[in-house]
Amino acid sequence: MAKISARYVCQECGASTARWAGKCDSCGAWNSIVEEAQREATPKGLGAAKGRRIELVALEGASAPPPRFQVGIAELDRVCGGGLVPASALLVGGDPGIGKSTVLLQAVAALAQSGRSCVYISGEEAIEQVRLRALRLGLASAPVQLAAATSLRDIAATLDVGEPPAVVVIDSIQTMYLDSLDSAPGTVAQVRACAAEMIRLAKRRGFTLFLVGHVTKEGQIAGPRVLEHMVDTVLYFEGERGHQFRILRATKNRFGPTDEIGVFEMTDAGLVGVANPSALFLAERRGNVAGACVFAGIEGTRPVLMEIQALVAPSALGTPRRAVVGWDSGRLSMLLAVLDARAGLALGANDVYLNVAGGLRVSEPAADLAVAAALVSSAMDVPVPADMAVFGEIGLSGEVRAVGQTEARLKEAAKLGFARALVPKIGRAARPSAEPGIAVRSIGHVQDIAALFRRGSEA
Ligand code: TYD
Ligand code: MG
């Protein structure tokens, strides 16, 4: 029988193929496929040896919720689902320079100061560099155990003796290597093997493991996505360069909710948690500008208000430009088509720019109505009332659909001084109860948006 050995592995998504190709069929990345040495021979099936019978049990049984311990950094604890779980593995991904090393150094320092033993292993920076950063952050006195190492065999040997630490940080997993593999550090095979070894050690010794993974554009280094299925929790750092906000988002969590976010601000003293993100995202807002609309969104368990900005301008090009920051460009195309077909607002000859102010990335469909309002407002050059918060999903026939957590959104808007809210019109039974201090106005179809502003501006 011919042996099928997949030796070409995409460094972006980890898919393996039998032959090299310029483009990965699974994730569409270009130039990401490299040849990798095979680790193990092809499996030979079960053979003659008998396995041991495993015991099958009922779903219901005595079990306790995972014991957790707090880091003491409120935003980080929130994203992790209320604290760290012993013997679990977390992956912290993000672009280089976004603040992964900074937040993890702050976390281990805080934990060490509260009496837990913490190990920070840097494969990228020399001990001096880490010490310098700790000094800058004012954390130099924290009893963190520090090492600069890249050999996984040495690291595992070190962590395997004596009292196990509570938390171990590996910064970053892409610099680690296992000498039993032929491939270079950073390749999918190395990254996976090193992560698997570390995770096994964490489960056996009972420590919480943080793995740092860089998101890479080129595909020379395996991205953190190839590890997502191996770890318990996946956290991604988001944020635009040039903005001081950093969003830590949980995209997978076996011990807590996903889509929870932690909001940080990068300052001279490292990353500082932001307790009231809405106020921060709206801080630079200027009232009464056409094309700006405040969206009352939900991020994880928390309502967050943010400004959506649209600019509709006549295009000088044959194919008008569509540029989006912080939102899905496919969703924008859909909304433009709906506005054209259902509300008679043809923007086909216009350039359209859309921006979520503050560097936040919105994935909620509830933002549709706010985006539509911003687009209509910019096209008509009539401002959305500055004291109005908007939310609602838009369907293909132009109907405005109900979204979840109306109460929480209205409450947050009222708290920040908004006097009006534009919400989806829904059945009488499920009418949102009026929140004190906020006038709720409902809308059933996108064709009513324009009329609303005309009346709004006259009032
Ligand atoms: P870093 O944590 O090294 O990023 P990563 O590990 O994700 O690659 O963050 C580096 C950036 O953070 C760098 O551009 C400088 C900035 N920074 C501050 O602004 N203030 C600080 O106190 C620190 C430590 C870093
Ligand atoms: Mg770093």
Short mmCIF file of C-alpha atoms and ligand atoms in Angstrom, two decimals:
data_model
loop_
_atom_site.label_atom_id
_atom_site.label_comp_id
_atom_site.label_asym_id
_atom_site.label_seq_id
_atom_site.Cartn_x
_atom_site.Cartn_y
_atom_site.Cartn_z
CA MET A 1 0.00 0.00 0.00
CA ALA A 2 1.31 3.43 -0.89
CA LYS A 3 2.13 5.58 2.13
CA ILE A 4 0.50 8.98 2.04
CA SER A 5 2.72 11.38 3.93
CA ALA A 6 1.72 15.01 3.99
CA ARG A 7 4.91 16.98 4.13
CA TYR A 8 3.82 20.44 3.05
CA VAL A 9 2.19 22.47 5.79
CA CYS A 10 0.51 25.88 5.59
CA GLN A 11 2.11 28.09 8.27
CA GLU A 12 -1.06 30.15 8.58
CA CYS A 13 -3.72 27.55 9.19
CA GLY A 14 -1.78 24.33 9.63
CA ALA A 15 -3.41 22.47 6.73
CA SER A 16 -1.13 19.87 5.19
CA THR A 17 -0.97 18.83 1.57
CA ALA A 18 0.94 16.21 -0.37
CA ARG A 19 2.51 18.73 -2.72
CA TRP A 20 3.67 22.32 -2.61
CA ALA A 21 1.37 25.04 -3.87
CA GLY A 22 1.65 28.81 -4.04
CA LYS A 23 -1.71 29.28 -2.38
CA CYS A 24 -3.21 27.33 0.51
CA ASP A 25 -6.49 25.72 -0.51
CA SER A 26 -7.86 25.79 3.00
CA CYS A 27 -7.28 29.35 4.14
CA GLY A 28 -6.40 31.12 0.90
CA ALA A 29 -3.06 32.46 2.16
CA TRP A 30 -0.34 32.96 -0.44
CA ASN A 31 3.20 31.67 -0.11
CA SER A 32 2.50 30.14 3.27
CA ILE A 33 3.21 26.48 2.48
CA VAL A 34 6.59 25.07 3.47
CA GLU A 35 8.05 21.60 3.53
CA GLU A 36 8.25 20.07 6.98
CA ALA A 37 9.94 16.97 8.28
CA GLN A 38 7.56 14.21 9.30
CA ARG A 39 7.40 13.64 13.03
CA GLU A 40 5.97 10.17 13.23
CA ALA A 41 5.38 7.28 10.90
CA THR A 42 1.92 6.76 9.46
CA PRO A 43 -0.33 4.92 11.92
CA LYS A 44 -0.75 1.23 11.33
CA GLY A 45 -4.26 0.76 12.73
CA LEU A 46 -5.14 -1.06 15.95
CA GLY A 47 -3.24 -4.30 15.29
CA ALA A 48 -3.71 -7.32 17.52
CA ALA A 49 -3.15 -5.74 20.96
CA LYS A 50 -6.30 -5.41 23.10
CA GLY A 51 -7.21 -2.10 24.77
CA ARG A 52 -8.42 -1.64 28.33
CA ARG A 53 -12.15 -1.03 28.79
CA ILE A 54 -12.96 2.49 29.91
CA GLU A 55 -15.74 3.25 32.37
CA LEU A 56 -18.71 5.19 30.98
CA VAL A 57 -20.53 7.41 33.47
CA ALA A 58 -23.71 9.51 33.59
CA LEU A 59 -23.72 13.15 32.57
CA GLU A 60 -25.01 14.13 35.98
CA GLY A 61 -22.66 13.70 38.89
CA ALA A 62 -20.83 15.35 41.70
CA SER A 63 -18.57 18.04 40.33
CA ALA A 64 -17.45 21.41 41.55
CA PRO A 65 -17.07 24.55 39.45
CA PRO A 66 -13.43 25.13 38.50
CA PRO A 67 -11.51 26.73 41.37
CA ARG A 68 -10.36 30.13 40.26
CA PHE A 69 -7.90 32.69 41.48
CA GLN A 70 -7.89 36.36 40.63
CA VAL A 71 -4.96 38.10 38.97
CA GLY A 72 -5.94 41.42 40.46
CA ILE A 73 -6.15 43.14 37.08
CA ALA A 74 -9.92 43.54 36.77
CA GLU A 75 -10.09 43.67 32.98
CA LEU A 76 -7.92 40.56 32.59
CA ASP A 77 -9.93 38.64 35.19
CA ARG A 78 -13.13 39.57 33.41
CA VAL A 79 -11.92 38.32 30.02
CA CYS A 80 -10.80 35.04 31.58
CA GLY A 81 -14.31 34.49 32.93
CA GLY A 82 -13.69 35.70 36.48
CA GLY A 83 -10.13 34.62 37.13
CA LEU A 84 -7.59 32.00 36.17
CA VAL A 85 -8.22 28.27 36.41
CA PRO A 86 -5.37 26.04 37.69
CA ALA A 87 -4.04 23.46 35.24
CA SER A 88 -5.37 25.32 32.21
CA ALA A 89 -3.70 26.77 29.15
CA LEU A 90 -4.36 30.21 27.71
CA LEU A 91 -3.18 31.50 24.36
CA VAL A 92 -2.63 35.23 24.07
CA GLY A 93 -2.43 36.28 20.43
CA GLY A 94 -1.93 39.62 18.77
CA ASP A 95 0.22 41.70 16.47
CA PRO A 96 3.84 42.33 17.47
CA GLY A 97 4.15 45.38 19.70
CA ILE A 98 0.52 45.47 20.78
CA GLY A 99 1.27 44.80 24.45
CA LYS A 100 1.21 41.04 25.06
CA SER A 101 4.50 40.95 26.96
CA THR A 102 3.53 44.05 28.91
CA VAL A 103 0.18 42.77 30.15
CA LEU A 104 1.57 39.34 31.04
CA LEU A 105 4.49 40.85 32.94
CA GLN A 106 2.01 43.01 34.82
CA ALA A 107 -0.13 39.94 35.51
CA VAL A 108 2.68 37.76 36.87
CA ALA A 109 4.01 40.67 38.92
CA ALA A 110 0.57 41.22 40.47
CA LEU A 111 0.21 37.51 41.19
CA ALA A 112 3.72 37.25 42.62
CA GLN A 113 3.08 40.22 44.88
CA SER A 114 0.00 38.46 46.21
CA GLY A 115 2.15 35.50 47.18
CA ARG A 116 1.79 33.08 44.25
CA SER A 117 4.86 31.69 42.62
CA CYS A 118 5.15 32.79 39.00
CA VAL A 119 7.63 31.96 36.26
CA TYR A 120 8.16 34.17 33.23
CA ILE A 121 10.19 32.64 30.41
CA SER A 122 11.19 34.97 27.63
CA GLY A 123 12.42 33.58 24.36
CA GLU A 124 12.51 36.92 22.62
CA GLU A 125 14.04 39.34 25.02
CA ALA A 126 17.16 39.13 27.13
CA ILE A 127 16.82 39.18 30.90
CA GLU A 128 18.09 42.75 30.95
CA GLN A 129 15.31 43.90 28.64
CA VAL A 130 12.62 42.29 30.74
CA ARG A 131 14.14 43.77 33.89
CA LEU A 132 14.22 47.19 32.27
CA ARG A 133 10.57 46.94 31.36
CA ALA A 134 9.67 45.83 34.88
CA LEU A 135 11.57 48.83 36.19
CA ARG A 136 9.66 51.15 33.87
CA LEU A 137 6.40 49.62 35.04
CA GLY A 138 7.42 49.97 38.68
CA LEU A 139 7.24 46.22 39.21
CA ALA A 140 10.92 45.42 39.62
CA SER A 141 10.48 44.36 43.25
CA ALA A 142 7.85 41.70 42.47
CA PRO A 143 9.20 38.20 43.26
CA VAL A 144 8.76 36.86 39.72
CA GLN A 145 11.11 34.06 38.66
CA LEU A 146 12.61 35.05 35.35
CA ALA A 147 14.49 33.16 32.66
CA ALA A 148 15.54 33.71 29.08
CA ALA A 149 15.39 30.32 27.36
CA THR A 150 14.20 28.71 24.17
CA SER A 151 14.93 25.02 24.62
CA LEU A 152 11.72 23.31 25.62
CA ARG A 153 13.62 20.36 27.04
CA ASP A 154 15.42 22.65 29.52
CA ILE A 155 12.24 24.52 30.39
CA ALA A 156 10.29 21.32 31.00
CA ALA A 157 13.11 19.92 33.14
CA THR A 158 13.14 23.10 35.21
CA LEU A 159 9.40 23.17 35.78
CA ASP A 160 9.22 19.46 36.55
CA VAL A 161 11.17 19.54 39.81
CA GLY A 162 10.25 20.92 43.21
CA GLU A 163 7.06 22.72 44.13
CA PRO A 164 5.18 23.60 40.91
CA PRO A 165 4.58 27.32 40.26
CA ALA A 166 1.04 28.75 40.06
CA VAL A 167 1.51 30.50 36.74
CA VAL A 168 3.98 30.08 33.88
CA VAL A 169 4.30 32.48 30.94
CA ILE A 170 6.00 31.40 27.72
CA ASP A 171 6.79 34.48 25.65
CA SER A 172 6.53 33.51 22.83
CA ILE A 173 5.73 29.95 21.78
CA GLN A 174 7.13 30.67 18.31
CA THR A 175 10.66 31.07 19.67
CA MET A 176 10.63 27.72 21.48
CA TYR A 177 12.09 24.58 19.97
CA LEU A 178 12.17 20.89 20.69
CA ASP A 179 15.49 19.30 19.71
CA SER A 180 13.81 16.04 18.73
CA LEU A 181 12.27 17.73 15.68
CA ASP A 182 14.14 18.59 12.54
CA SER A 183 12.14 21.65 11.57
CA ALA A 184 13.15 25.18 12.51
CA PRO A 185 11.63 27.07 15.47
CA GLY A 186 8.44 28.84 14.48
CA THR A 187 7.22 26.24 12.01
CA VAL A 188 3.84 24.60 12.56
CA ALA A 189 5.42 21.32 13.62
CA GLN A 190 7.65 22.98 16.24
CA VAL A 191 4.99 25.34 17.55
CA ARG A 192 2.47 22.52 17.92
CA ALA A 193 4.90 20.10 19.50
CA CYS A 194 6.22 22.69 21.97
CA ALA A 195 2.71 23.81 22.89
CA ALA A 196 1.55 20.22 23.35
CA GLU A 197 4.49 19.47 25.67
CA MET A 198 3.89 22.59 27.73
CA ILE A 199 0.14 22.00 27.97
CA ARG A 200 0.72 18.40 29.08
CA LEU A 201 3.12 19.65 31.74
CA ALA A 202 0.63 22.31 32.89
CA LYS A 203 -2.14 19.73 33.29
CA ARG A 204 0.14 17.32 35.12
CA ARG A 205 1.77 19.84 37.45
CA GLY A 206 -1.38 21.94 37.90
CA PHE A 207 -0.13 25.39 36.88
CA THR A 208 -1.85 27.96 34.69
CA LEU A 209 0.01 28.35 31.42
CA PHE A 210 0.06 31.47 29.28
CA LEU A 211 1.36 31.02 25.75
CA VAL A 212 2.11 34.16 23.76
CA GLY A 213 1.58 33.83 20.01
CA HIS A 214 2.35 36.47 17.43
CA VAL A 215 -0.03 37.01 14.58
CA THR A 216 2.12 37.10 11.48
CA LYS A 217 1.45 38.45 8.05
CA GLU A 218 4.17 36.72 6.07
CA GLY A 219 3.76 33.11 6.98
CA GLN A 220 7.43 32.59 7.91
CA ILE A 221 6.26 31.88 11.42
CA ALA A 222 3.25 29.73 12.29
CA GLY A 223 0.40 31.87 13.54
CA PRO A 224 -1.41 31.30 16.84
CA ARG A 225 -4.40 29.92 14.96
CA VAL A 226 -2.70 26.53 14.67
CA LEU A 227 -2.85 26.29 18.48
CA GLU A 228 -6.43 27.38 19.09
CA HIS A 229 -7.80 23.85 19.34
CA MET A 230 -5.16 22.76 21.85
CA VAL A 231 -5.66 25.39 24.54
CA ASP A 232 -8.57 26.03 26.93
CA THR A 233 -8.82 29.75 26.36
CA VAL A 234 -7.90 31.97 23.43
CA LEU A 235 -7.43 35.68 24.01
CA TYR A 236 -6.65 38.13 21.22
CA PHE A 237 -5.29 41.59 21.63
CA GLU A 238 -6.86 44.07 19.23
CA GLY A 239 -6.32 47.73 18.66
CA GLU A 240 -5.18 50.11 16.03
CA ARG A 241 -1.62 51.36 15.98
CA GLY A 242 -1.67 55.00 16.96
CA HIS A 243 -4.63 54.51 19.29
CA GLN A 244 -3.84 54.00 22.92
CA PHE A 245 -6.78 51.63 23.47
CA ARG A 246 -6.17 47.92 23.55
CA ILE A 247 -9.00 45.43 23.55
CA LEU A 248 -8.38 41.95 24.93
CA ARG A 249 -11.06 39.67 23.56
CA ALA A 250 -11.84 36.06 24.49
CA THR A 251 -12.65 34.10 21.32
CA LYS A 252 -12.70 30.71 23.01
CA ASN A 253 -13.07 29.84 26.67
CA ARG A 254 -13.74 26.41 28.11
CA PHE A 255 -14.22 27.96 31.56
CA GLY A 256 -16.25 31.06 30.83
CA PRO A 257 -18.14 33.15 28.29
CA THR A 258 -16.59 34.16 24.99
CA ASP A 259 -16.80 37.53 23.32
CA GLU A 260 -16.04 39.09 26.66
CA ILE A 261 -13.71 42.05 26.29
CA GLY A 262 -11.25 43.80 28.52
CA VAL A 263 -10.44 47.38 27.65
CA PHE A 264 -6.99 48.75 28.40
CA GLU A 265 -5.21 51.98 27.76
CA MET A 266 -1.49 51.94 26.93
CA THR A 267 0.22 54.52 29.13
CA ASP A 268 3.75 55.26 30.34
CA ALA A 269 3.03 52.96 33.26
CA GLY A 270 1.97 50.04 31.07
CA LEU A 271 -1.55 48.88 30.37
CA VAL A 272 -4.20 50.38 32.61
CA GLY A 273 -7.69 48.89 32.76
CA VAL A 274 -10.56 51.10 31.63
CA ALA A 275 -13.59 50.68 33.87
CA ASN A 276 -15.98 52.75 31.77
CA PRO A 277 -15.20 52.11 28.08
CA SER A 278 -18.22 53.98 26.72
CA ALA A 279 -17.01 57.26 28.16
CA LEU A 280 -13.58 56.59 26.65
CA PHE A 281 -14.87 55.73 23.17
CA LEU A 282 -17.11 58.77 23.09
CA ALA A 283 -14.53 61.13 24.60
CA GLU A 284 -13.47 62.74 21.34
CA ARG A 285 -16.93 62.98 19.86
CA ARG A 286 -18.08 66.24 18.39
CA GLY A 287 -21.83 66.72 18.41
CA ASN A 288 -23.95 67.65 15.41
CA VAL A 289 -21.70 66.39 12.65
CA ALA A 290 -23.35 64.75 9.66
CA GLY A 291 -22.33 61.11 9.28
CA ALA A 292 -21.73 60.29 12.93
CA CYS A 293 -24.02 58.08 14.95
CA VAL A 294 -23.68 56.53 18.41
CA PHE A 295 -24.26 52.79 18.53
CA ALA A 296 -25.35 51.18 21.78
CA GLY A 297 -23.59 47.83 21.53
CA ILE A 298 -22.98 44.85 23.77
CA GLU A 299 -19.47 43.48 24.15
CA GLY A 300 -19.55 40.24 26.07
CA THR A 301 -21.65 40.93 29.14
CA ARG A 302 -21.14 44.65 29.05
CA PRO A 303 -22.95 47.41 27.15
CA VAL A 304 -20.51 49.67 25.30
CA LEU A 305 -21.38 52.83 23.44
CA MET A 306 -19.28 53.74 20.44
CA GLU A 307 -19.36 56.20 17.60
CA ILE A 308 -19.85 55.04 14.02
CA GLN A 309 -18.61 57.49 11.42
CA ALA A 310 -19.54 57.42 7.76
CA LEU A 311 -18.43 59.62 4.89
CA VAL A 312 -20.28 59.52 1.59
CA ALA A 313 -18.63 61.58 -1.12
CA PRO A 314 -18.97 61.79 -4.91
CA SER A 315 -16.41 59.53 -6.50
CA ALA A 316 -13.81 60.65 -9.00
CA LEU A 317 -13.10 57.05 -9.92
CA GLY A 318 -14.85 54.65 -12.27
CA THR A 319 -15.16 52.14 -9.43
CA PRO A 320 -16.05 54.02 -6.26
CA ARG A 321 -14.00 53.26 -3.16
CA ARG A 322 -15.36 51.39 -0.16
CA ALA A 323 -13.11 51.57 2.87
CA VAL A 324 -14.05 50.12 6.25
CA VAL A 325 -12.23 50.22 9.60
CA GLY A 326 -13.65 48.24 12.49
CA TRP A 327 -16.57 46.65 10.68
CA ASP A 328 -17.17 43.97 8.10
CA SER A 329 -16.92 45.23 4.52
CA GLY A 330 -19.31 42.54 3.26
CA ARG A 331 -21.89 43.76 5.73
CA LEU A 332 -21.40 47.33 4.47
CA SER A 333 -22.03 46.21 0.87
CA MET A 334 -25.21 44.46 2.00
CA LEU A 335 -26.45 47.56 3.82
CA LEU A 336 -25.71 49.78 0.81
CA ALA A 337 -27.70 47.39 -1.39
CA VAL A 338 -30.62 47.37 1.07
CA LEU A 339 -30.59 51.18 1.30
CA ASP A 340 -30.58 51.36 -2.50
CA ALA A 341 -33.32 48.78 -3.12
CA ARG A 342 -35.59 49.44 -0.14
CA ALA A 343 -35.10 53.09 0.73
CA GLY A 344 -34.24 54.56 -2.69
CA LEU A 345 -30.87 55.83 -1.49
CA ALA A 346 -28.51 55.11 -4.39
CA LEU A 347 -24.87 55.48 -3.37
CA GLY A 348 -23.44 53.49 -6.29
CA ALA A 349 -21.58 56.51 -7.68
CA ASN A 350 -20.19 57.58 -4.31
CA ASP A 351 -17.11 56.71 -2.33
CA VAL A 352 -18.14 55.32 1.05
CA TYR A 353 -15.86 55.33 4.10
CA LEU A 354 -16.89 53.77 7.37
CA ASN A 355 -15.02 53.94 10.66
CA VAL A 356 -15.67 52.76 14.20
CA ALA A 357 -14.03 55.50 16.25
CA GLY A 358 -11.48 54.49 18.86
CA GLY A 359 -10.11 51.37 17.19
CA LEU A 360 -12.88 49.02 18.29
CA ARG A 361 -13.93 46.15 16.05
CA VAL A 362 -17.69 45.56 15.92
CA SER A 363 -19.14 42.23 14.85
CA GLU A 364 -22.68 42.58 16.18
CA PRO A 365 -25.50 42.73 13.59
CA ALA A 366 -27.18 45.16 15.99
CA ALA A 367 -24.87 47.85 14.59
CA ASP A 368 -26.70 47.78 11.22
CA LEU A 369 -29.18 50.49 12.10
CA ALA A 370 -26.48 52.81 13.46
CA VAL A 371 -24.37 52.28 10.33
CA ALA A 372 -27.40 52.92 8.10
CA ALA A 373 -28.22 56.06 10.08
CA ALA A 374 -24.64 57.31 9.73
CA LEU A 375 -24.70 56.63 5.97
CA VAL A 376 -28.06 58.35 5.45
CA SER A 377 -26.96 61.23 7.63
CA SER A 378 -23.77 61.73 5.62
CA ALA A 379 -25.52 61.36 2.25
CA MET A 380 -28.20 63.89 3.22
CA ASP A 381 -25.78 66.10 5.14
CA VAL A 382 -28.12 66.18 8.12
CA PRO A 383 -26.64 65.31 11.52
CA VAL A 384 -28.06 62.52 13.64
CA PRO A 385 -29.25 64.19 16.87
CA ALA A 386 -26.23 64.27 19.17
CA ASP A 387 -28.20 62.96 22.14
CA MET A 388 -29.48 59.87 20.31
CA ALA A 389 -28.17 56.32 20.68
CA VAL A 390 -29.11 53.76 18.02
CA PHE A 391 -29.26 49.97 17.72
CA GLY A 392 -31.08 47.39 15.57
CA GLU A 393 -30.44 44.76 12.94
CA ILE A 394 -31.48 45.29 9.30
CA GLY A 395 -32.81 42.47 7.15
CA LEU A 396 -32.57 42.13 3.37
CA SER A 397 -36.10 43.39 2.82
CA GLY A 398 -35.25 46.54 4.71
CA GLU A 399 -37.04 45.61 7.92
CA VAL A 400 -35.48 46.62 11.22
CA ARG A 401 -35.22 43.56 13.42
CA ALA A 402 -35.17 43.23 17.16
CA VAL A 403 -31.89 42.54 18.95
CA GLY A 404 -31.11 41.22 22.42
CA GLN A 405 -30.41 43.08 25.66
CA THR A 406 -32.49 46.17 24.89
CA GLU A 407 -32.68 47.08 28.57
CA ALA A 408 -28.93 47.01 29.13
CA ARG A 409 -28.30 49.14 26.04
CA LEU A 410 -30.89 51.74 27.05
CA LYS A 411 -29.59 51.85 30.60
CA GLU A 412 -26.02 52.48 29.45
CA ALA A 413 -27.19 55.22 27.06
CA ALA A 414 -29.22 56.88 29.80
CA LYS A 415 -26.25 56.64 32.17
CA LEU A 416 -24.07 58.53 29.71
CA GLY A 417 -26.61 61.30 29.29
CA PHE A 418 -28.31 60.32 26.06
CA ALA A 419 -31.87 61.66 25.96
CA ARG A 420 -33.15 59.64 22.98
CA ALA A 421 -32.81 56.15 21.61
CA LEU A 422 -33.75 54.77 18.21
CA VAL A 423 -34.68 51.10 18.55
CA PRO A 424 -36.37 48.41 16.42
CA LYS A 425 -40.16 48.39 16.32
CA ILE A 426 -41.30 45.06 17.69
CA GLY A 427 -44.50 43.32 18.70
CA ARG A 428 -46.59 44.87 21.44
CA ALA A 429 -45.90 41.99 23.79
CA ALA A 430 -42.17 42.52 23.76
CA ARG A 431 -42.10 46.29 23.88
CA PRO A 432 -39.06 47.59 25.76
CA SER A 433 -40.06 49.12 29.03
CA ALA A 434 -39.24 52.80 29.03
CA GLU A 435 -35.97 53.53 30.77
CA PRO A 436 -36.24 56.59 33.01
CA GLY A 437 -34.61 59.61 31.43
CA ILE A 438 -34.53 58.35 27.86
CA ALA A 439 -37.17 58.83 25.15
CA VAL A 440 -37.47 55.64 23.12
CA ARG A 441 -38.45 55.91 19.50
CA SER A 442 -38.98 52.83 17.38
CA ILE A 443 -38.46 52.26 13.67
CA GLY A 444 -39.75 49.38 11.53
CA HIS A 445 -38.17 49.90 8.12
CA VAL A 446 -35.03 51.53 6.68
CA GLN A 447 -37.09 53.81 4.43
CA ASP A 448 -38.17 55.71 7.56
CA ILE A 449 -34.64 56.73 8.55
CA ALA A 450 -34.42 59.73 6.23
CA ALA A 451 -37.79 61.13 7.32
CA LEU A 452 -36.75 60.77 10.91
CA PHE A 453 -33.70 62.96 10.52
CA ARG A 454 -35.55 65.59 8.56
CA ARG A 455 -38.04 65.87 11.36
CA GLY A 456 -35.26 65.55 13.91
CA SER A 457 -33.31 68.44 12.46
CA GLU A 458 -36.36 70.70 12.29
CA ALA A 459 -37.30 69.96 15.87
P1 TYD B 1 4.97 44.67 24.11
O1 TYD B 1 4.29 44.23 25.35
O2 TYD B 1 6.44 44.49 24.03
O3 TYD B 1 4.29 44.03 22.84
P2 TYD B 1 4.26 42.52 22.33
O4 TYD B 1 4.80 41.67 23.42
O5 TYD B 1 2.80 42.29 22.05
O6 TYD B 1 5.06 42.45 21.10
O7 TYD B 1 4.57 46.19 23.92
C1 TYD B 1 5.43 47.04 23.32
C2 TYD B 1 4.78 48.37 23.05
O8 TYD B 1 4.14 48.91 24.16
C3 TYD B 1 5.85 49.31 22.62
O9 TYD B 1 5.46 49.86 21.39
C4 TYD B 1 5.91 50.32 23.69
C5 TYD B 1 4.61 50.23 24.39
N1 TYD B 1 4.70 50.47 25.84
C6 TYD B 1 4.18 51.62 26.38
O10 TYD B 1 3.66 52.48 25.69
N2 TYD B 1 4.24 51.82 27.74
C7 TYD B 1 4.83 50.91 28.55
O11 TYD B 1 4.87 51.12 29.79
C8 TYD B 1 5.39 49.72 27.98
C9 TYD B 1 6.04 48.67 28.82
C10 TYD B 1 5.29 49.52 26.62
MG MG B 2 6.61 40.65 23.34
#
